[in-house]
Short mmCIF file of C-alpha atoms in Angstrom, two decimals:
data_model
loop_
_atom_site.label_atom_id
_atom_site.label_comp_id
_atom_site.label_asym_id
_atom_site.label_seq_id
_atom_site.Cartn_x
_atom_site.Cartn_y
_atom_site.Cartn_z
CA MET N 1 33.86 -1.90 -9.81
CA SER N 2 33.64 1.20 -7.61
CA ALA N 3 33.85 1.14 -3.82
CA ALA N 4 30.28 2.49 -3.68
CA SER N 5 29.03 -0.42 -5.79
CA GLU N 6 30.84 -2.90 -3.55
CA ALA N 7 29.35 -1.26 -0.47
CA ARG N 8 25.86 -1.63 -1.88
CA LYS N 9 26.14 -5.38 -2.45
CA PRO N 10 24.98 -6.39 1.08
CA VAL N 11 21.83 -4.24 0.94
CA ARG N 12 21.07 -5.49 -2.57
CA ARG N 13 21.33 -9.06 -1.35
CA ALA N 14 19.11 -8.19 1.62
CA ALA N 15 16.50 -6.63 -0.66
CA ALA N 16 16.57 -9.64 -2.97
CA LYS N 17 16.14 -11.96 0.03
CA ALA N 18 13.18 -9.96 1.33
CA VAL N 19 11.47 -9.98 -2.05
CA ARG N 20 12.19 -13.71 -2.45
CA GLU N 21 10.69 -14.53 0.94
CA ALA N 22 7.62 -12.39 0.24
CA ALA N 23 6.88 -14.06 -3.08
CA PRO N 24 4.52 -17.06 -3.02
CA VAL N 25 6.97 -19.15 -5.06
CA ALA N 26 9.41 -19.20 -2.14
CA ALA N 27 9.62 -22.37 -0.07
CA ALA N 28 8.43 -20.50 3.01
CA ALA N 29 5.28 -19.49 1.16
CA VAL N 30 3.96 -22.99 0.38
CA ARG N 31 0.23 -23.03 1.00
CA SER N 32 -0.54 -23.84 4.61
CA ALA N 33 -2.93 -26.57 5.73
CA ALA N 34 -4.39 -24.13 8.27
CA ARG N 35 -8.03 -23.19 7.79
CA TYR N 36 -10.51 -20.58 8.93
CA ALA N 37 -13.46 -21.47 11.16
CA ASP N 38 -15.66 -22.47 8.21
CA GLY N 39 -13.00 -24.81 6.80
CA THR N 40 -11.74 -22.46 4.08
CA PRO N 41 -7.95 -22.64 3.68
CA PHE N 42 -5.96 -19.61 4.81
CA ASP N 43 -5.50 -16.99 2.11
CA ASP N 44 -2.10 -17.00 0.42
CA VAL N 45 -0.06 -13.99 -0.66
CA THR N 46 -0.88 -13.25 -4.30
CA TYR N 47 0.42 -9.68 -4.58
CA LEU N 48 3.74 -7.98 -4.06
CA GLU N 49 3.44 -4.19 -3.75
CA ALA N 50 6.70 -2.27 -3.57
CA LYS N 51 6.56 1.26 -2.17
CA LEU N 52 8.89 4.18 -1.72
CA ILE N 53 7.56 6.73 0.76
CA LEU N 54 8.64 10.18 -0.35
CA LYS N 55 9.02 13.61 1.19
CA PRO N 56 6.09 15.79 0.11
CA GLU N 57 8.02 19.05 -0.35
CA PRO N 58 9.27 18.35 -3.91
CA PHE N 59 5.73 17.95 -5.25
CA THR N 60 4.93 21.56 -6.01
CA SER N 61 3.45 20.96 -9.48
CA VAL N 62 2.37 18.14 -11.76
CA GLN N 63 5.63 18.57 -13.64
CA ARG N 64 7.48 17.34 -10.55
CA PHE N 65 5.42 14.14 -10.78
CA ARG N 66 6.53 13.73 -14.38
CA ASP N 67 10.13 14.46 -13.41
CA PHE N 68 10.05 11.38 -11.19
CA ALA N 69 9.30 9.25 -14.24
CA ARG N 70 12.77 10.14 -15.55
CA TYR N 71 14.36 8.47 -12.54
CA VAL N 72 12.17 5.40 -13.05
CA ARG N 73 13.10 5.22 -16.74
CA ARG N 74 16.81 5.68 -16.01
CA VAL N 75 16.95 2.99 -13.31
CA ALA N 76 14.81 0.59 -15.35
CA ARG N 77 17.25 0.86 -18.23
CA ARG N 78 20.20 0.28 -15.92
CA THR N 79 18.66 -2.84 -14.31
CA ASP N 80 17.39 -4.40 -17.55
CA VAL N 81 13.75 -3.72 -16.70
CA GLY N 82 11.34 -2.62 -19.40
CA PHE N 83 9.42 0.61 -18.89
CA THR N 84 6.52 1.76 -21.04
CA GLU N 85 5.36 5.27 -20.25
CA ASP N 86 1.65 5.76 -19.62
CA LYS N 87 -0.07 7.61 -22.45
CA THR N 88 -1.89 9.76 -19.89
CA LEU N 89 1.35 11.02 -18.30
CA SER N 90 0.94 14.38 -20.01
CA GLU N 91 -2.63 14.74 -18.74
CA ARG N 92 -3.98 15.88 -15.40
CA PRO N 93 -3.53 13.65 -12.33
CA GLU N 94 -6.45 11.86 -10.70
CA ILE N 95 -7.94 13.24 -7.48
CA ARG N 96 -9.27 10.97 -4.73
CA GLU N 97 -10.54 11.65 -1.22
CA ILE N 98 -9.46 9.33 1.59
CA VAL N 99 -10.55 9.16 5.21
CA PHE N 100 -9.59 6.76 8.00
CA LEU N 101 -12.04 5.70 10.70
CA ASP N 102 -11.12 4.66 14.23
CA THR N 103 -12.14 5.04 17.86
CA PRO N 104 -10.98 8.18 19.69
CA ASP N 105 -8.13 6.20 21.30
CA PHE N 106 -7.19 4.47 18.00
CA ALA N 107 -8.19 0.97 19.10
CA LEU N 108 -8.14 -0.32 15.51
CA TYR N 109 -4.69 0.97 14.57
CA ASN N 110 -3.20 -0.06 17.92
CA ASN N 111 -4.24 -3.62 17.08
CA ALA N 112 -2.94 -3.52 13.46
CA PHE N 113 -6.38 -2.91 11.85
CA ILE N 114 -6.97 -0.16 9.30
CA LEU N 115 -10.40 1.02 8.10
CA ARG N 116 -10.46 3.41 5.15
CA ARG N 117 -12.93 4.96 2.71
CA ARG N 118 -11.86 6.28 -0.69
CA ILE N 119 -13.87 8.35 -3.19
CA ALA N 120 -12.75 9.13 -6.74
CA TYR N 121 -13.42 12.53 -8.33
CA GLU N 122 -13.78 13.62 -11.95
CA ASP N 123 -13.95 17.30 -12.89
CA GLY N 124 -14.48 18.18 -9.26
CA PHE N 125 -17.39 15.77 -8.62
CA PRO N 126 -17.44 12.35 -6.89
CA VAL N 127 -17.93 9.38 -9.21
CA GLY N 128 -18.63 5.71 -8.63
CA ASP N 129 -19.28 3.80 -5.45
CA PRO N 130 -17.12 4.88 -2.49
CA GLU N 131 -14.63 2.10 -1.73
CA ILE N 132 -14.28 0.66 1.76
CA VAL N 133 -11.01 -1.09 2.62
CA PHE N 134 -10.56 -3.06 5.82
CA LYS N 135 -7.13 -4.54 6.44
CA PHE N 136 -4.93 -6.21 8.99
CA ARG N 137 -1.31 -5.20 8.38
CA HIS N 138 1.53 -6.79 10.30
CA PRO N 139 5.17 -7.89 9.78
CA ASP N 140 4.27 -11.48 10.80
CA ARG N 141 2.99 -13.33 7.74
CA GLU N 142 1.24 -16.14 9.60
CA ARG N 143 -0.46 -13.74 11.98
CA ALA N 144 -1.77 -11.74 9.03
CA ALA N 145 -2.96 -14.87 7.21
CA ALA N 146 -4.83 -16.10 10.30
CA ILE N 147 -7.15 -13.06 10.33
CA ASP N 148 -10.28 -13.91 8.35
CA VAL N 149 -11.04 -10.51 6.80
CA ARG N 150 -14.09 -11.65 4.81
CA PRO N 151 -16.92 -9.21 5.58
CA GLN N 152 -20.36 -10.37 6.65
CA ILE N 153 -22.30 -8.49 3.99
CA ALA N 154 -24.86 -9.57 1.42
CA GLY N 155 -23.04 -7.74 -1.36
CA ARG N 156 -19.87 -8.39 -3.29
CA PHE N 157 -16.37 -8.00 -1.93
CA ARG N 158 -12.77 -8.73 -2.90
CA ILE N 159 -9.93 -10.19 -0.82
CA LYS N 160 -6.29 -9.23 -1.38
CA PHE N 161 -3.38 -10.64 0.61
CA LYS N 162 -0.31 -8.58 -0.19
CA ALA N 163 3.33 -8.50 0.75
CA GLU N 164 4.24 -4.81 0.93
CA ALA N 165 7.91 -3.97 0.42
CA LEU N 166 9.20 -0.80 2.09
CA PRO N 167 12.72 0.56 2.55
CA LEU N 168 14.44 -0.08 5.85
CA LYS N 169 13.48 2.42 8.54
CA ASP N 170 16.96 3.93 8.82
CA GLU N 171 18.93 2.93 5.74
CA VAL N 172 18.65 3.47 1.99
CA GLY N 173 18.91 0.39 -0.22
CA GLY N 174 17.35 -2.29 1.96
CA CYS N 175 13.90 -3.80 2.20
CA ARG N 176 11.42 -4.76 4.91
CA ILE N 177 8.10 -6.53 4.41
CA LEU N 178 4.66 -5.89 5.87
CA PHE N 179 1.83 -8.32 5.15
CA SER N 180 -1.48 -6.66 4.38
CA HIS N 181 -4.61 -8.84 4.47
CA ASN N 182 -7.38 -6.75 2.88
CA CYS N 183 -11.03 -6.86 2.00
CA GLN N 184 -12.52 -4.27 -0.35
CA PHE N 185 -16.14 -3.52 -1.16
CA GLY N 186 -18.31 -0.67 -2.35
CA LEU N 187 -20.12 1.33 0.30
CA SER N 188 -23.43 0.43 -1.38
CA GLN N 189 -22.76 -3.25 -0.59
CA ALA N 190 -23.04 -2.54 3.14
CA THR N 191 -26.70 -1.92 3.92
CA ASP N 192 -26.57 -1.34 7.69
CA ASP N 193 -28.01 2.00 8.77
CA ASP N 194 -25.47 3.11 11.37
CA ARG N 195 -22.10 2.54 9.72
CA THR N 196 -20.16 4.47 12.36
CA SER N 197 -21.31 2.25 15.23
CA LEU N 198 -18.47 -0.04 16.34
CA ALA N 199 -21.06 -2.68 17.18
CA THR N 200 -22.37 -2.54 13.59
CA LEU N 201 -18.86 -2.59 12.16
CA SER N 202 -17.97 -5.58 14.35
CA ARG N 203 -20.93 -7.53 12.96
CA MET N 204 -19.90 -6.60 9.43
CA LEU N 205 -16.16 -7.10 10.07
CA PRO N 206 -15.92 -9.96 12.62
CA PRO N 207 -12.18 -9.54 13.46
CA LEU N 208 -13.11 -6.29 15.23
CA THR N 209 -14.92 -8.29 17.91
CA THR N 210 -11.49 -9.11 19.35
CA LEU N 211 -11.19 -5.46 20.46
CA LYS N 212 -13.82 -6.12 23.17
CA ARG N 213 -15.03 -2.52 23.31
CA ARG N 214 -17.94 -1.11 25.28
CA GLY N 215 -21.38 -0.95 23.72
CA GLY N 216 -22.54 2.14 21.87
CA GLU N 217 -19.06 3.26 20.86
CA GLN N 218 -18.66 5.10 17.56
CA VAL N 219 -15.79 5.45 15.13
CA GLN N 220 -14.83 8.85 13.75
CA LEU N 221 -12.43 10.48 11.32
CA VAL N 222 -8.85 9.94 12.44
CA ASN N 223 -7.53 13.29 13.69
CA GLU N 224 -10.46 14.96 11.89
CA GLY N 225 -8.40 14.54 8.75
CA ILE N 226 -9.64 14.32 5.18
CA VAL N 227 -6.87 13.41 2.76
CA GLU N 228 -6.76 14.58 -0.82
CA GLU N 229 -4.73 12.18 -2.95
CA VAL N 230 -3.20 13.50 -6.18
CA LEU N 231 -2.27 10.46 -8.27
CA LEU N 232 -0.45 10.19 -11.60
CA HIS N 233 0.07 6.93 -13.47
CA LEU N 234 3.64 6.72 -14.74
CA GLY N 235 3.59 3.53 -16.80
CA VAL N 236 4.24 -0.20 -16.77
CA LEU N 237 7.40 -1.98 -15.59
CA ASP N 238 8.30 -5.24 -17.34
CA PHE N 239 10.50 -7.64 -15.34
CA GLY N 240 10.48 -10.32 -18.04
CA LYS N 241 8.65 -13.63 -18.65
CA GLY N 242 5.30 -11.88 -18.57
CA VAL N 243 5.77 -10.31 -15.12
CA THR N 244 4.63 -6.69 -15.36
CA ALA N 245 3.53 -4.04 -12.89
CA LYS N 246 1.76 -0.73 -13.22
CA CYS N 247 3.54 2.05 -11.36
CA ASP N 248 2.29 5.41 -10.16
CA ILE N 249 3.22 8.32 -7.95
CA ALA N 250 0.99 10.13 -5.48
CA LEU N 251 0.90 13.04 -3.08
CA TRP N 252 -1.24 13.04 0.05
CA ARG N 253 -2.29 16.41 1.45
CA THR N 254 -5.03 17.61 3.78
CA ARG N 255 -8.23 18.77 2.12
CA GLY N 256 -8.92 22.43 2.76
CA GLU N 257 -5.51 23.51 4.08
CA HIS N 258 -3.66 21.55 1.37
CA LYS N 259 -1.00 20.75 3.93
CA PRO N 260 1.38 18.27 2.25
CA LEU N 261 1.70 15.04 4.22
CA VAL N 262 3.63 12.46 2.23
CA GLY N 263 4.38 11.21 -1.26
CA GLU N 264 4.63 7.67 -2.59
CA PHE N 265 5.94 5.79 -5.60
CA ALA N 266 4.53 2.29 -5.90
CA PHE N 267 4.27 -0.67 -8.24
CA GLN N 268 2.31 -3.88 -7.75
CA LEU N 269 2.76 -7.42 -9.08
CA LYS N 270 0.03 -10.07 -9.04
CA PHE N 271 0.61 -13.84 -8.95
CA PRO N 272 -2.36 -15.90 -10.15
CA ARG N 273 -0.25 -19.03 -9.71
CA SER N 274 2.71 -19.65 -7.43
CA ASP N 275 5.11 -20.30 -10.31
CA ASP N 276 4.40 -17.02 -12.11
CA PHE N 277 7.19 -15.11 -10.36
CA ARG N 278 10.35 -16.80 -11.57
CA ASP N 279 13.90 -16.29 -10.44
CA LYS N 280 15.06 -13.82 -13.11
CA PRO N 281 12.06 -11.47 -12.86
CA ARG N 282 12.28 -11.62 -9.08
CA GLN N 283 15.96 -10.71 -9.22
CA ARG N 284 15.29 -7.80 -11.58
CA CYS N 285 12.49 -6.59 -9.30
CA ALA N 286 14.81 -6.53 -6.28
CA GLN N 287 17.63 -4.85 -8.22
CA PHE N 288 15.31 -2.20 -9.62
CA TYR N 289 13.78 -1.48 -6.20
CA THR N 290 17.18 -1.16 -4.54
CA ALA N 291 18.74 0.91 -7.31
CA LEU N 292 15.79 3.31 -7.41
CA GLN N 293 16.19 3.99 -3.68
CA HIS N 294 19.77 5.11 -4.26
CA GLU N 295 18.76 7.14 -7.31
CA VAL N 296 16.10 9.12 -5.40
CA ALA N 297 17.70 9.04 -1.94
CA ASP N 298 17.10 12.76 -1.43
CA TRP N 299 13.36 12.23 -1.97
CA LEU N 300 12.94 9.35 0.49
CA ALA N 301 11.10 9.61 3.80
CA LEU N 302 12.30 6.61 5.79
CA GLY N 303 10.48 4.95 8.66
CA VAL N 304 6.93 6.07 7.82
CA THR N 305 3.86 4.96 5.89
CA LYS N 306 1.05 7.05 4.42
CA THR N 307 -1.38 5.77 7.04
CA ALA N 308 1.03 6.56 9.86
CA MET N 309 1.28 10.17 8.67
CA VAL N 310 -2.48 10.61 9.04
CA TYR N 311 -2.38 9.14 12.53
CA ARG N 312 0.41 11.59 13.40
CA LEU N 313 -1.46 14.70 12.26
CA LYS N 314 -1.92 15.92 15.82
CA GLY N 315 1.30 14.49 17.24
CA ASN N 316 1.52 11.71 19.84
CA PRO N 317 1.36 8.84 17.31
CA PRO N 318 -0.39 5.67 18.49
CA LYS N 319 1.25 2.27 18.74
CA SER N 320 2.21 1.10 15.25
CA HIS N 321 2.76 -2.36 13.82
CA GLU N 322 4.18 -0.84 10.65
#
């Protein structure tokens, strides 16, 4: 075994440990007896989303997106992970518009809240119901679980509690975990007239009442930024025993100026039951994630998230819990 392989063993073990602790099958993830105010048990982590934040400069054409799939295929083969290429890989990427909303002094983000709207486009025109995502994202699992993100709306919504795996902030090959407690709903499901009023948003999203802001305050686009997301589905990763994950790659750039902000490779696993993520698939997942970091080390942008890049558009980044 080479010296480089030996040197990587500690970070591989660290990545495996982080993934193990994030998964709901781990002993630390046994469902808590804690409950929300209405008696509903705390939400449990049912997703693991692994991300690699990438430098935007390499993404100069759609072919560069497809080139990344070669690295994924190569590392998957080396770590005994199945990879089935998406049939649409040769087609055009999807385009989506994303905006973040916050107070002028970033009161939401400073308190680990994120409020986002996303619109999908087809052939240059918006399609479907704009998606609203409200989340509390924090490295402390219990603190994230304790935030009841259920919206007070008459319409439908969806709750996701995810463990998000990211590389270490200053080292390739490791893993750190953020816990993202999300609610998602279509904009049409929120019927209030003034959706930019913080008072209205606080009624619709009760955790925002903890900000204790003055009356009449409005939220606005973060740094006046509108993000254009260029997304290409790469395929499906198979970690064995029925554990699969779709993976994709994306570029975020400003709409209008097309200033590149950040890229991202990501795959997501879902756990309907706590015993669905068994030891061998979990081990393969950690090995694949670690090995891919080393394979694409020149592409990695350490210590950032996509959201953080938008909040840094005008410099002087706010306090971050990421």
